[in-house]
Amino acid sequence: MKEVKGGICAVKGVKAWGIKEGKMGLAIMLAKGPAAGVFTLNKVKAAPVLVSQDHLKKKGKEFNGLIVNSGNANAFTHEQGIKDAITMANLLAKKLNVDPHTIGVSSTGVIGRPMNMPWYKDHFEEVFAKVTSKTEGSEMANKAIMTTDLVQKSFAVEIEGGIRIGGICKGSGMIEPNMGTMLAFVFTDAKIGQAQLQKCLKKAADKSFNMIVVDGDTSTNDNLFIIATGEAGKPDLKKFQEGLDTVCMELAKKVARDGEGATKLIEATVNGAKSIEDARLAAKAIIRSPLFKSAVYGTDPNWGRAVCAVGYSGSEIDPRKVTLAFSDGKSNVKLVDAGVPKSDEKTLAKAKKIMGSDPLYVTVDLKLGKSTATAWGCDLTHKYVDINASYTT
């Protein structure tokens, strides 16, 4: 497996383009083939989530593309929101002369506001006319879906047999995907059926997007799509899963690193758990904890906040067996050794220095089993409050 350039347009059979004007954006991504999706478990689901779920159920064996808007979440908009999401799908379907149910719809922005449909309709032709398989198409689509993101998020790989998998995503705040606002669009030129594609996507999501936290809020709009064009032939399923996992994990880490106001990425790995579920609970608790995230921002070696988070995570734990260490990737410091704290001045000084690194690696060993999991998050800063204290004003 090797990384390749081009984002989603590195994949055979994919074309894209987008436009961004202020907070408003519109992106079109064209690809024909089986489609799968993973969506938010928030009970307040945005209209495009409901519409896309319905479309996948009816026509998932062959999709023709995706249409995505930024500037409005089209969430908590009830019947009118559903009509607007359907209108978005119809815009693209009419242009392609295809069934509207073969179009996926996605939105991001402020909740509870009516869609500015005239703006999207007025800019549709401009975007559609420029769709391209060149790298620029992926970049422009990526830019169009951004909200408070500071950087574009794109990653693509080529696996055995010349098969490619590429994705773009957006997300900076309201992030704790539970399938944050987190939208991801992945494409592959592997020839693979819809049922298998869905199975592979769910596995990848559980290792990646479901293991990131910025602020602990699960969005109304979270979605992860994949469309397989089939133009590069049948893949080795094991290699395909590894490639898809890699693309999704790299995109997920980019979301965590670009968390609103963040200055550093936190990677928390929990080893020795009794089950994979316990390992995931404990790892996510660490990077979700506002107290620990604040300590990381201030390089305060208050390691007890990490242990505390593991303790309330729901994971089985024996405090007398826990080991905790911090690392900057080169040097590390053990702060708890088999339940014994290491809080002397020299150890804490080393921990403080390491906590200034980006990324910061946190490793916990529960010594109760063989399961392991990794989660990604970011520090919690004054800037996060500034951004969200005036998000709509």
mmCIF file of C-alpha atoms in Angstrom:
data_model
loop_
_atom_site.group_PDB
_atom_site.id
_atom_site.type_symbol
_atom_site.label_atom_id
_atom_site.label_comp_id
_atom_site.label_asym_id
_atom_site.label_seq_id
_atom_site.Cartn_x
_atom_site.Cartn_y
_atom_site.Cartn_z
ATOM 1 C CA MET A 1 0.000 0.000 0.000
ATOM 2 C CA LYS A 2 1.229 3.482 -0.854
ATOM 3 C CA GLU A 3 -0.120 6.989 -0.449
ATOM 4 C CA VAL A 4 -1.083 8.726 -3.697
ATOM 5 C CA LYS A 5 -1.954 12.302 -4.526
ATOM 6 C CA GLY A 6 -5.229 13.552 -5.927
ATOM 7 C CA GLY A 7 -7.745 13.009 -3.136
ATOM 8 C CA ILE A 8 -11.003 11.547 -4.402
ATOM 9 C CA CYS A 9 -9.994 12.319 -7.989
ATOM 10 C CA ALA A 10 -7.132 9.827 -7.646
ATOM 11 C CA VAL A 11 -9.864 7.195 -8.027
ATOM 12 C CA LYS A 12 -10.858 6.077 -11.523
ATOM 13 C CA GLY A 13 -14.363 7.173 -12.458
ATOM 14 C CA VAL A 14 -14.629 10.087 -10.018
ATOM 15 C CA LYS A 15 -15.188 13.719 -10.945
ATOM 16 C CA ALA A 16 -15.732 16.628 -8.582
ATOM 17 C CA TRP A 17 -15.900 20.378 -8.141
ATOM 18 C CA GLY A 18 -17.077 22.914 -5.617
ATOM 19 C CA ILE A 19 -17.536 26.585 -4.891
ATOM 20 C CA LYS A 20 -17.191 28.557 -1.645
ATOM 21 C CA GLU A 21 -18.485 32.093 -1.097
ATOM 22 C CA GLY A 22 -18.262 33.250 2.494
ATOM 23 C CA LYS A 23 -20.081 30.683 4.625
ATOM 24 C CA MET A 24 -21.962 29.271 1.637
ATOM 25 C CA GLY A 25 -20.624 26.320 -0.324
ATOM 26 C CA LEU A 26 -21.746 23.736 -2.838
ATOM 27 C CA ALA A 27 -19.915 20.589 -3.971
ATOM 28 C CA ILE A 28 -20.735 17.930 -6.541
ATOM 29 C CA MET A 29 -19.029 14.530 -6.640
ATOM 30 C CA LEU A 30 -19.833 12.169 -9.496
ATOM 31 C CA ALA A 31 -19.208 8.406 -9.390
ATOM 32 C CA LYS A 32 -21.308 5.493 -10.573
ATOM 33 C CA GLY A 33 -21.499 2.240 -8.653
ATOM 34 C CA PRO A 34 -22.569 0.515 -5.424
ATOM 35 C CA ALA A 35 -22.799 2.857 -2.439
ATOM 36 C CA ALA A 36 -22.798 2.499 1.329
ATOM 37 C CA GLY A 37 -23.086 4.865 4.236
ATOM 38 C CA VAL A 38 -22.772 5.262 7.989
ATOM 39 C CA PHE A 39 -24.774 8.009 9.670
ATOM 40 C CA THR A 40 -25.206 9.828 12.962
ATOM 41 C CA LEU A 41 -27.052 8.108 15.815
ATOM 42 C CA ASN A 42 -28.257 11.469 17.106
ATOM 43 C CA LYS A 43 -32.063 11.210 17.371
ATOM 44 C CA VAL A 44 -32.326 14.681 15.840
ATOM 45 C CA LYS A 45 -31.248 13.617 12.363
ATOM 46 C CA ALA A 46 -30.825 16.266 9.686
ATOM 47 C CA ALA A 47 -33.039 16.113 6.612
ATOM 48 C CA PRO A 48 -30.190 15.099 4.257
ATOM 49 C CA VAL A 49 -29.336 12.198 6.572
ATOM 50 C CA LEU A 50 -32.926 10.919 6.442
ATOM 51 C CA VAL A 51 -33.154 11.396 2.680
ATOM 52 C CA SER A 52 -29.787 9.747 1.984
ATOM 53 C CA GLN A 53 -30.614 6.784 4.224
ATOM 54 C CA ASP A 54 -33.818 6.304 2.247
ATOM 55 C CA HIS A 55 -31.968 6.587 -1.065
ATOM 56 C CA LEU A 56 -29.361 4.018 -0.031
ATOM 57 C CA LYS A 57 -32.067 1.620 1.085
ATOM 58 C CA LYS A 58 -33.842 1.921 -2.245
ATOM 59 C CA LYS A 59 -30.966 2.304 -4.725
ATOM 60 C CA GLY A 60 -27.732 1.571 -2.870
ATOM 61 C CA LYS A 61 -26.675 -0.997 -5.442
ATOM 62 C CA GLU A 62 -26.082 1.858 -7.871
ATOM 63 C CA PHE A 63 -25.490 5.491 -6.998
ATOM 64 C CA ASN A 64 -24.532 8.205 -9.465
ATOM 65 C CA GLY A 65 -23.118 10.857 -7.202
ATOM 66 C CA LEU A 66 -23.346 13.163 -4.203
ATOM 67 C CA ILE A 67 -24.386 16.773 -3.746
ATOM 68 C CA VAL A 68 -23.192 18.577 -0.617
ATOM 69 C CA ASN A 69 -23.790 22.045 0.783
ATOM 70 C CA SER A 70 -22.174 24.082 3.522
ATOM 71 C CA GLY A 71 -23.653 27.146 5.156
ATOM 72 C CA ASN A 72 -26.741 25.375 6.458
ATOM 73 C CA ALA A 73 -27.144 22.037 8.257
ATOM 74 C CA ASN A 74 -30.772 21.647 7.104
ATOM 75 C CA ALA A 75 -31.357 20.095 10.523
ATOM 76 C CA PHE A 76 -34.420 20.532 12.751
ATOM 77 C CA THR A 77 -36.157 21.930 9.689
ATOM 78 C CA HIS A 78 -38.892 19.286 9.592
ATOM 79 C CA GLU A 79 -41.058 18.844 6.464
ATOM 80 C CA GLN A 80 -39.578 21.800 4.595
ATOM 81 C CA GLY A 81 -36.095 20.470 5.253
ATOM 82 C CA ILE A 82 -36.997 17.118 3.709
ATOM 83 C CA LYS A 83 -38.402 18.892 0.658
ATOM 84 C CA ASP A 84 -35.224 20.955 0.318
ATOM 85 C CA ALA A 85 -32.959 17.900 0.623
ATOM 86 C CA ILE A 86 -35.014 16.145 -2.064
ATOM 87 C CA THR A 87 -34.766 19.261 -4.239
ATOM 88 C CA MET A 88 -30.977 19.155 -3.900
ATOM 89 C CA ALA A 89 -30.946 15.522 -5.081
ATOM 90 C CA ASN A 90 -33.303 16.368 -7.919
ATOM 91 C CA LEU A 91 -31.023 19.158 -9.159
ATOM 92 C CA LEU A 92 -28.205 16.705 -9.792
ATOM 93 C CA ALA A 93 -30.412 13.826 -10.914
ATOM 94 C CA LYS A 94 -32.115 15.954 -13.573
ATOM 95 C CA LYS A 95 -28.769 17.083 -14.951
ATOM 96 C CA LEU A 96 -27.528 13.468 -15.123
ATOM 97 C CA ASN A 97 -30.893 12.147 -16.327
ATOM 98 C CA VAL A 98 -30.985 9.531 -13.549
ATOM 99 C CA ASP A 99 -33.308 8.435 -10.743
ATOM 100 C CA PRO A 100 -33.062 10.983 -7.865
ATOM 101 C CA HIS A 101 -32.833 8.059 -5.433
ATOM 102 C CA THR A 102 -29.346 7.349 -6.838
ATOM 103 C CA ILE A 103 -28.060 10.652 -5.448
ATOM 104 C CA GLY A 104 -26.721 11.130 -1.918
ATOM 105 C CA VAL A 105 -27.296 14.431 -0.128
ATOM 106 C CA SER A 106 -25.255 15.969 2.682
ATOM 107 C CA SER A 107 -25.280 19.305 4.527
ATOM 108 C CA THR A 108 -23.297 21.183 7.166
ATOM 109 C CA GLY A 109 -23.764 24.493 8.922
ATOM 110 C CA VAL A 110 -26.104 26.078 11.444
ATOM 111 C CA ILE A 111 -28.981 23.995 12.845
ATOM 112 C CA GLY A 112 -32.590 25.188 12.682
ATOM 113 C CA ARG A 113 -32.287 27.657 9.818
ATOM 114 C CA PRO A 114 -34.207 27.333 6.519
ATOM 115 C CA MET A 115 -32.117 26.512 3.458
ATOM 116 C CA ASN A 116 -31.241 29.385 1.146
ATOM 117 C CA MET A 117 -32.365 27.363 -1.854
ATOM 118 C CA PRO A 118 -32.084 30.239 -4.371
ATOM 119 C CA TRP A 119 -28.326 30.480 -3.667
ATOM 120 C CA TYR A 120 -27.735 26.756 -4.221
ATOM 121 C CA LYS A 121 -29.894 26.693 -7.356
ATOM 122 C CA ASP A 122 -28.168 29.788 -8.740
ATOM 123 C CA HIS A 123 -24.700 28.229 -8.296
ATOM 124 C CA PHE A 124 -25.519 24.664 -9.325
ATOM 125 C CA GLU A 125 -24.850 25.095 -13.054
ATOM 126 C CA GLU A 126 -21.535 26.817 -12.372
ATOM 127 C CA VAL A 127 -20.328 23.933 -10.206
ATOM 128 C CA PHE A 128 -21.635 21.159 -12.454
ATOM 129 C CA ALA A 129 -20.009 22.682 -15.533
ATOM 130 C CA LYS A 130 -16.562 22.429 -13.920
ATOM 131 C CA VAL A 131 -16.575 18.872 -12.541
ATOM 132 C CA THR A 132 -13.275 17.226 -13.401
ATOM 133 C CA SER A 133 -11.189 14.151 -12.681
ATOM 134 C CA LYS A 134 -8.142 16.359 -12.077
ATOM 135 C CA THR A 135 -6.764 16.892 -8.562
ATOM 136 C CA GLU A 136 -8.190 20.408 -8.549
ATOM 137 C CA GLY A 137 -11.686 18.921 -8.577
ATOM 138 C CA SER A 138 -11.064 17.153 -5.295
ATOM 139 C CA GLU A 139 -9.494 20.264 -3.775
ATOM 140 C CA MET A 140 -12.371 22.527 -4.767
ATOM 141 C CA ALA A 141 -14.983 20.086 -3.479
ATOM 142 C CA ASN A 142 -13.036 19.813 -0.229
ATOM 143 C CA LYS A 143 -12.891 23.584 0.139
ATOM 144 C CA ALA A 144 -16.622 23.926 -0.571
ATOM 145 C CA ILE A 145 -17.675 21.720 2.349
ATOM 146 C CA MET A 146 -15.539 23.455 4.996
ATOM 147 C CA THR A 147 -17.063 25.502 7.831
ATOM 148 C CA THR A 148 -14.772 26.326 10.779
ATOM 149 C CA ASP A 149 -12.098 24.004 9.373
ATOM 150 C CA LEU A 150 -8.712 25.669 9.014
ATOM 151 C CA VAL A 151 -7.274 23.096 6.599
ATOM 152 C CA GLN A 152 -8.537 20.784 3.882
ATOM 153 C CA LYS A 153 -8.615 17.104 4.766
ATOM 154 C CA SER A 154 -7.804 14.614 2.040
ATOM 155 C CA PHE A 155 -6.071 11.242 1.782
ATOM 156 C CA ALA A 156 -5.744 8.500 -0.827
ATOM 157 C CA VAL A 157 -3.923 5.192 -1.176
ATOM 158 C CA GLU A 158 -3.213 2.608 -3.838
ATOM 159 C CA ILE A 159 -3.360 -1.038 -2.818
ATOM 160 C CA GLU A 160 -2.396 -4.272 -4.526
ATOM 161 C CA GLY A 161 -3.615 -4.510 -8.119
ATOM 162 C CA GLY A 162 -3.578 -0.761 -8.706
ATOM 163 C CA ILE A 163 -6.852 -0.292 -6.838
ATOM 164 C CA ARG A 164 -7.270 3.117 -5.253
ATOM 165 C CA ILE A 165 -9.238 4.449 -2.314
ATOM 166 C CA GLY A 166 -9.508 8.190 -1.736
ATOM 167 C CA GLY A 167 -11.451 10.420 0.585
ATOM 168 C CA ILE A 168 -12.124 13.973 1.674
ATOM 169 C CA CYS A 169 -13.836 15.157 4.822
ATOM 170 C CA LYS A 170 -14.664 18.188 6.902
ATOM 171 C CA GLY A 171 -14.957 18.572 10.625
ATOM 172 C CA SER A 172 -13.600 20.810 13.352
ATOM 173 C CA GLY A 173 -16.275 21.294 16.015
ATOM 174 C CA MET A 174 -19.318 19.358 17.248
ATOM 175 C CA ILE A 175 -17.203 16.245 16.923
ATOM 176 C CA GLU A 176 -17.863 12.908 18.483
ATOM 177 C CA PRO A 177 -19.162 10.851 15.577
ATOM 178 C CA ASN A 178 -21.403 8.100 16.836
ATOM 179 C CA MET A 179 -22.328 5.941 13.929
ATOM 180 C CA GLY A 180 -18.006 16.173 14.272
ATOM 181 C CA THR A 181 -20.061 18.427 12.179
ATOM 182 C CA MET A 182 -18.305 15.548 10.491
ATOM 183 C CA LEU A 183 -18.877 14.761 6.819
ATOM 184 C CA ALA A 184 -16.708 12.257 4.948
ATOM 185 C CA PHE A 185 -16.832 11.127 1.322
ATOM 186 C CA VAL A 186 -14.771 8.145 0.197
ATOM 187 C CA PHE A 187 -14.490 6.613 -3.257
ATOM 188 C CA THR A 188 -12.805 3.507 -4.632
ATOM 189 C CA ASP A 189 -12.346 2.003 -8.070
ATOM 190 C CA ALA A 190 -12.536 -1.513 -6.603
ATOM 191 C CA LYS A 191 -15.229 -3.788 -7.990
ATOM 192 C CA ILE A 192 -17.188 -4.734 -4.889
ATOM 193 C CA GLY A 193 -20.855 -5.407 -4.091
ATOM 194 C CA GLN A 194 -23.018 -3.132 -1.986
ATOM 195 C CA ALA A 195 -23.438 -5.534 0.945
ATOM 196 C CA GLN A 196 -19.690 -6.148 1.251
ATOM 197 C CA LEU A 197 -19.001 -2.442 0.816
ATOM 198 C CA GLN A 198 -21.313 -1.613 3.711
ATOM 199 C CA LYS A 199 -19.648 -4.236 5.905
ATOM 200 C CA CYS A 200 -16.176 -2.895 5.125
ATOM 201 C CA LEU A 201 -17.239 0.709 5.696
ATOM 202 C CA LYS A 202 -18.721 -0.048 9.122
ATOM 203 C CA LYS A 203 -15.491 -1.784 10.191
ATOM 204 C CA ALA A 204 -13.431 1.183 9.003
ATOM 205 C CA ALA A 205 -15.725 3.691 10.737
ATOM 206 C CA ASP A 206 -15.438 1.860 14.055
ATOM 207 C CA LYS A 207 -11.627 2.122 13.915
ATOM 208 C CA SER A 208 -11.492 5.706 12.721
ATOM 209 C CA PHE A 209 -14.298 8.263 12.838
ATOM 210 C CA ASN A 210 -15.944 6.566 15.809
ATOM 211 C CA MET A 211 -12.655 6.927 17.697
ATOM 212 C CA ILE A 212 -12.244 10.706 17.517
ATOM 213 C CA VAL A 213 -13.513 13.389 19.881
ATOM 214 C CA VAL A 214 -13.079 17.151 19.721
ATOM 215 C CA ASP A 215 -15.769 18.303 22.131
ATOM 216 C CA GLY A 216 -18.014 15.306 22.836
ATOM 217 C CA ASP A 217 -20.982 16.563 20.780
ATOM 218 C CA THR A 218 -22.478 14.125 18.278
ATOM 219 C CA SER A 219 -23.718 16.130 15.309
ATOM 220 C CA THR A 220 -27.145 15.942 13.714
ATOM 221 C CA ASN A 221 -25.467 15.630 10.312
ATOM 222 C CA ASP A 222 -22.594 13.143 10.636
ATOM 223 C CA ASN A 223 -22.233 10.974 7.557
ATOM 224 C CA LEU A 224 -19.660 8.760 5.910
ATOM 225 C CA PHE A 225 -20.313 7.750 2.293
ATOM 226 C CA ILE A 226 -18.464 5.425 -0.049
ATOM 227 C CA ILE A 227 -19.101 4.735 -3.739
ATOM 228 C CA ALA A 228 -17.248 1.999 -5.659
ATOM 229 C CA THR A 229 -16.851 2.627 -9.399
ATOM 230 C CA GLY A 230 -15.428 -0.841 -10.087
ATOM 231 C CA GLU A 231 -13.104 0.460 -12.814
ATOM 232 C CA ALA A 232 -9.935 -1.144 -11.392
ATOM 233 C CA GLY A 233 -11.265 -4.668 -10.863
ATOM 234 C CA LYS A 234 -11.857 -6.981 -7.930
ATOM 235 C CA PRO A 235 -9.739 -6.420 -4.818
ATOM 236 C CA ASP A 236 -8.269 -8.775 -2.280
ATOM 237 C CA LEU A 237 -10.798 -8.114 0.489
ATOM 238 C CA LYS A 238 -8.203 -8.162 3.269
ATOM 239 C CA LYS A 239 -6.029 -5.646 1.407
ATOM 240 C CA PHE A 240 -9.076 -3.558 0.575
ATOM 241 C CA GLN A 241 -10.133 -3.416 4.224
ATOM 242 C CA GLU A 242 -6.625 -2.389 5.250
ATOM 243 C CA GLY A 243 -6.625 0.355 2.628
ATOM 244 C CA LEU A 244 -10.061 1.621 3.602
ATOM 245 C CA ASP A 245 -9.123 1.553 7.297
ATOM 246 C CA THR A 246 -6.009 3.580 6.532
ATOM 247 C CA VAL A 247 -7.838 6.240 4.516
ATOM 248 C CA CYS A 248 -10.530 6.624 7.173
ATOM 249 C CA MET A 249 -8.041 6.735 10.063
ATOM 250 C CA GLU A 250 -5.867 9.346 8.356
ATOM 251 C CA LEU A 251 -8.907 11.503 7.630
ATOM 252 C CA ALA A 252 -10.160 11.057 11.195
ATOM 253 C CA LYS A 253 -6.815 12.167 12.624
ATOM 254 C CA LYS A 254 -6.896 15.246 10.417
ATOM 255 C CA VAL A 255 -10.313 16.137 11.888
ATOM 256 C CA ALA A 256 -9.043 15.689 15.443
ATOM 257 C CA ARG A 257 -5.904 17.746 14.745
ATOM 258 C CA ASP A 258 -8.004 20.548 13.262
ATOM 259 C CA GLY A 259 -10.391 20.687 16.223
ATOM 260 C CA GLU A 260 -11.708 24.171 16.849
ATOM 261 C CA GLY A 261 -9.019 26.160 18.641
ATOM 262 C CA ALA A 262 -6.708 23.143 18.930
ATOM 263 C CA THR A 263 -2.942 23.477 19.217
ATOM 264 C CA LYS A 264 -2.046 19.790 19.337
ATOM 265 C CA LEU A 265 -3.263 16.292 18.551
ATOM 266 C CA ILE A 266 -3.711 13.775 21.362
ATOM 267 C CA GLU A 267 -3.412 10.076 20.562
ATOM 268 C CA ALA A 268 -4.552 7.758 23.358
ATOM 269 C CA THR A 269 -3.905 4.019 23.163
ATOM 270 C CA VAL A 270 -5.303 1.567 25.679
ATOM 271 C CA ASN A 271 -3.707 -1.879 25.834
ATOM 272 C CA GLY A 272 -4.470 -4.923 27.939
ATOM 273 C CA ALA A 273 -8.239 -4.484 28.052
ATOM 274 C CA LYS A 274 -10.585 -7.422 28.580
ATOM 275 C CA SER A 275 -12.462 -6.637 25.341
ATOM 276 C CA ILE A 276 -12.242 -4.339 22.338
ATOM 277 C CA GLU A 277 -15.312 -2.538 23.669
ATOM 278 C CA ASP A 278 -13.535 -1.835 26.971
ATOM 279 C CA ALA A 279 -10.423 -0.638 25.157
ATOM 280 C CA ARG A 280 -12.453 1.762 23.012
ATOM 281 C CA LEU A 281 -14.427 3.099 25.975
ATOM 282 C CA ALA A 282 -11.263 3.835 27.935
ATOM 283 C CA ALA A 283 -9.360 5.410 25.034
ATOM 284 C CA LYS A 284 -12.240 7.691 24.075
ATOM 285 C CA ALA A 285 -12.815 8.719 27.700
ATOM 286 C CA ILE A 286 -9.279 10.062 27.894
ATOM 287 C CA ILE A 287 -9.505 12.220 24.807
ATOM 288 C CA ARG A 288 -13.080 13.321 25.646
ATOM 289 C CA SER A 289 -12.257 14.577 29.159
ATOM 290 C CA PRO A 290 -12.390 18.411 29.193
ATOM 291 C CA LEU A 291 -10.196 18.410 32.291
ATOM 292 C CA PHE A 292 -7.473 16.322 30.688
ATOM 293 C CA LYS A 293 -7.741 18.223 27.395
ATOM 294 C CA SER A 294 -7.326 21.504 29.293
ATOM 295 C CA ALA A 295 -4.315 20.108 31.133
ATOM 296 C CA VAL A 296 -2.719 19.163 27.813
ATOM 297 C CA TYR A 297 -3.268 22.691 26.512
ATOM 298 C CA GLY A 298 -1.551 24.149 29.552
ATOM 299 C CA THR A 299 1.140 21.439 29.669
ATOM 300 C CA ASP A 300 0.047 20.731 33.238
ATOM 301 C CA PRO A 301 1.263 17.207 34.148
ATOM 302 C CA ASN A 302 -1.973 16.444 35.994
ATOM 303 C CA TRP A 303 -1.952 12.814 34.813
ATOM 304 C CA GLY A 304 -4.607 11.866 37.378
ATOM 305 C CA ARG A 305 -7.231 13.281 35.040
ATOM 306 C CA ALA A 306 -6.417 10.575 32.490
ATOM 307 C CA VAL A 307 -6.641 7.820 35.087
ATOM 308 C CA CYS A 308 -9.891 9.332 36.335
ATOM 309 C CA ALA A 309 -11.347 9.254 32.810
ATOM 310 C CA VAL A 310 -10.461 5.584 32.391
ATOM 311 C CA GLY A 311 -12.117 4.898 35.742
ATOM 312 C CA TYR A 312 -15.483 6.368 34.741
ATOM 313 C CA SER A 313 -15.354 5.164 31.126
ATOM 314 C CA GLY A 314 -17.318 1.982 31.793
ATOM 315 C CA SER A 315 -14.310 -0.170 31.007
ATOM 316 C CA GLU A 316 -13.353 -2.832 33.523
ATOM 317 C CA ILE A 317 -10.313 -1.696 35.485
ATOM 318 C CA ASP A 318 -8.189 -2.778 38.445
ATOM 319 C CA PRO A 319 -6.452 0.389 39.764
ATOM 320 C CA ARG A 320 -3.602 -1.741 41.185
ATOM 321 C CA LYS A 321 -2.633 -2.942 37.698
ATOM 322 C CA VAL A 322 -2.861 0.250 35.624
ATOM 323 C CA THR A 323 0.212 1.656 33.871
ATOM 324 C CA LEU A 324 0.212 5.141 32.302
ATOM 325 C CA ALA A 325 2.844 6.849 30.157
ATOM 326 C CA PHE A 326 3.216 10.016 28.047
ATOM 327 C CA SER A 327 5.404 10.261 24.952
ATOM 328 C CA ASP A 328 6.360 12.766 22.276
ATOM 329 C CA GLY A 329 7.295 9.981 19.869
ATOM 330 C CA LYS A 330 10.958 10.056 20.834
ATOM 331 C CA SER A 331 11.120 10.041 24.614
ATOM 332 C CA ASN A 332 8.565 8.848 27.134
ATOM 333 C CA VAL A 333 7.824 9.108 30.811
ATOM 334 C CA LYS A 334 6.022 6.531 32.943
ATOM 335 C CA LEU A 335 3.673 8.243 35.381
ATOM 336 C CA VAL A 336 1.968 5.170 36.819
ATOM 337 C CA ASP A 337 3.619 1.772 37.057
ATOM 338 C CA ALA A 338 1.348 -1.155 38.009
ATOM 339 C CA GLY A 339 -0.822 1.140 40.075
ATOM 340 C CA VAL A 340 2.065 3.010 41.693
ATOM 341 C CA PRO A 341 2.139 6.788 40.976
ATOM 342 C CA LYS A 342 5.388 8.463 39.900
ATOM 343 C CA SER A 343 4.891 12.060 40.996
ATOM 344 C CA ASP A 344 8.362 13.194 41.992
ATOM 345 C CA GLU A 345 9.519 16.582 40.684
ATOM 346 C CA LYS A 346 11.908 15.138 38.094
ATOM 347 C CA THR A 347 9.213 12.880 36.575
ATOM 348 C CA LEU A 348 6.614 15.653 36.488
ATOM 349 C CA ALA A 349 9.072 18.060 34.894
ATOM 350 C CA LYS A 350 9.778 15.546 32.141
ATOM 351 C CA ALA A 351 6.032 14.960 31.688
ATOM 352 C CA LYS A 352 5.443 18.710 31.363
ATOM 353 C CA LYS A 353 8.077 18.992 28.645
ATOM 354 C CA ILE A 354 6.640 16.045 26.733
ATOM 355 C CA MET A 355 3.113 17.496 27.004
ATOM 356 C CA GLY A 356 4.276 20.451 24.945
ATOM 357 C CA SER A 357 4.752 18.196 21.918
ATOM 358 C CA ASP A 358 2.428 17.788 18.972
ATOM 359 C CA PRO A 359 1.216 15.123 18.893
ATOM 360 C CA LEU A 360 1.096 13.929 22.487
ATOM 361 C CA TYR A 361 0.905 10.149 22.861
ATOM 362 C CA VAL A 362 -0.858 8.728 25.916
ATOM 363 C CA THR A 363 -0.540 5.005 26.580
ATOM 364 C CA VAL A 364 -2.478 3.065 29.199
ATOM 365 C CA ASP A 365 -2.066 -0.624 29.972
ATOM 366 C CA LEU A 366 -4.934 -2.135 31.963
ATOM 367 C CA LYS A 367 -3.226 -5.570 32.192
ATOM 368 C CA LEU A 368 -6.535 -7.415 32.191
ATOM 369 C CA GLY A 369 -6.578 -8.915 28.694
ATOM 370 C CA LYS A 370 -5.260 -8.675 25.147
ATOM 371 C CA SER A 371 -7.504 -6.071 23.489
ATOM 372 C CA THR A 372 -6.235 -2.689 22.331
ATOM 373 C CA ALA A 373 -7.730 0.471 20.819
ATOM 374 C CA THR A 374 -6.556 3.940 19.829
ATOM 375 C CA ALA A 375 -8.523 7.194 19.912
ATOM 376 C CA TRP A 376 -7.639 10.680 18.716
ATOM 377 C CA GLY A 377 -8.552 14.099 20.044
ATOM 378 C CA CYS A 378 -7.109 17.530 20.716
ATOM 379 C CA ASP A 379 -6.485 19.960 23.513
ATOM 380 C CA LEU A 380 -9.203 22.298 24.771
ATOM 381 C CA THR A 381 -8.240 25.947 24.461
ATOM 382 C CA HIS A 382 -9.587 29.461 25.059
ATOM 383 C CA LYS A 383 -9.999 29.712 21.290
ATOM 384 C CA TYR A 384 -12.594 26.915 21.285
ATOM 385 C CA VAL A 385 -14.807 29.011 23.562
ATOM 386 C CA ASP A 386 -14.229 32.130 21.447
ATOM 387 C CA ILE A 387 -15.300 30.322 18.272
ATOM 388 C CA ASN A 388 -18.440 28.805 19.753
ATOM 389 C CA ALA A 389 -19.472 31.837 21.798
ATOM 390 C CA SER A 390 -20.157 33.711 18.560
ATOM 391 C CA TYR A 391 -20.795 30.939 16.003
ATOM 392 C CA THR A 392 -24.039 32.407 14.606
ATOM 393 C CA THR A 393 -23.350 36.085 15.294
#
